[in-house]
């Protein structure tokens, strides 16, 4: 069965530090890959997505992610974290083609220290 | 601007009652979804619909029901058979191909 693993439940970084959130997936076919962000009590907002092509994708708010097929990973990065980045981050995968039923990881909660 | 509207934002239910959560989208998306979110468990799919008058069970459909009479609307009913309904419920929609989901702002349901 398809699955998504986010190994880090909670991460704390200092403002201005770099950030990497890990995501691994288990999928037989080439997946579509997504990162979403959720502020407390709100819906999810799309940060970036990967369908095909260049394996390094740029998203909103200065985030980027790199697809590594050999490692079945799609890690999210940001070179310098801002206090407003504190939120919960979800990695998701979907089968390529047709309607895409997303499968979400359990999420990583990011705290930012001043 | 197009988007998804969920209402109400907060909902309280007494034991044994059915309640209906509203989800409306004006994005002209074909597919709509309901997810349940509990702390530490991510999002779990309850029901989804790819076309009007058709819907499929997700991973945790027991105790829930849906309808899709209009493309724009996908209401979720939490029935008295749902033993632990207190949670945050999220509705989403996506277009037919390469469907990037658009989410509503959620409804927090509490059993009192």
CSV table of C-alpha atoms in Angstrom, one decimal, chain B residues 31-86:
chain,number,residue,atom,x,y,z
B,31,UNK,CA,-13.6,16.3,-7.5
B,32,UNK,CA,-14.3,17.0,-3.8
B,33,UNK,CA,-13.0,15.3,-0.7
B,34,UNK,CA,-13.6,15.2,3.1
B,35,UNK,CA,-10.8,14.6,5.5
B,36,UNK,CA,-10.7,14.2,9.2
B,37,UNK,CA,-7.7,15.6,11.2
B,38,UNK,CA,-6.8,14.4,14.7
B,39,UNK,CA,-3.6,15.5,16.5
B,40,UNK,CA,-0.6,13.5,15.5
B,41,UNK,CA,-2.5,11.5,12.9
B,42,UNK,CA,-2.4,13.7,9.8
B,43,UNK,CA,-5.3,13.8,7.5
B,44,UNK,CA,-7.5,10.7,6.9
B,45,UNK,CA,-9.8,10.5,4.0
B,46,UNK,CA,-13.5,10.0,4.8
B,47,UNK,CA,-15.3,10.2,1.4
B,48,UNK,CA,-14.5,11.6,-2.0
B,49,UNK,CA,-16.5,12.4,-5.1
B,50,UNK,CA,-15.2,12.6,-8.7
B,51,UNK,CA,-18.5,13.5,-10.3
B,52,UNK,CA,-22.0,14.6,-9.4
B,53,UNK,CA,-24.3,11.9,-8.0
B,54,UNK,CA,-21.3,9.6,-7.4
B,55,UNK,CA,-19.0,9.2,-4.4
B,56,UNK,CA,-16.7,6.6,-2.8
B,57,UNK,CA,-15.7,5.7,0.7
B,58,UNK,CA,-12.3,6.6,1.9
B,59,UNK,CA,-10.3,5.0,4.7
B,60,UNK,CA,-12.6,5.9,7.6
B,61,UNK,CA,-16.2,6.2,6.2
B,62,UNK,CA,-18.0,4.4,9.0
B,63,UNK,CA,-20.4,6.7,10.8
B,64,UNK,CA,-20.4,9.3,8.0
B,65,UNK,CA,-22.5,10.0,5.0
B,66,UNK,CA,-22.3,12.4,2.0
B,67,UNK,CA,-24.2,13.5,-1.0
B,68,UNK,CA,-23.2,15.2,-4.3
B,69,UNK,CA,-26.3,16.6,-5.9
B,70,UNK,CA,-24.6,19.6,-7.3
B,71,UNK,CA,-21.0,20.1,-8.6
B,72,UNK,CA,-20.5,22.9,-6.2
B,73,UNK,CA,-21.6,21.2,-3.0
B,74,UNK,CA,-20.5,18.2,-1.0
B,75,UNK,CA,-22.1,18.1,2.5
B,76,UNK,CA,-20.9,15.7,5.1
B,77,UNK,CA,-23.2,14.2,7.8
B,78,UNK,CA,-21.7,12.9,11.0
B,79,UNK,CA,-24.2,10.4,12.2
B,80,UNK,CA,-24.8,9.1,15.8
B,81,UNK,CA,-23.0,5.9,14.7
B,82,UNK,CA,-19.7,7.7,14.7
B,83,UNK,CA,-18.4,6.9,18.1
B,84,UNK,CA,-15.7,9.5,18.3
B,85,UNK,CA,-16.7,12.5,16.2
B,86,UNK,CA,-14.7,15.2,17.9
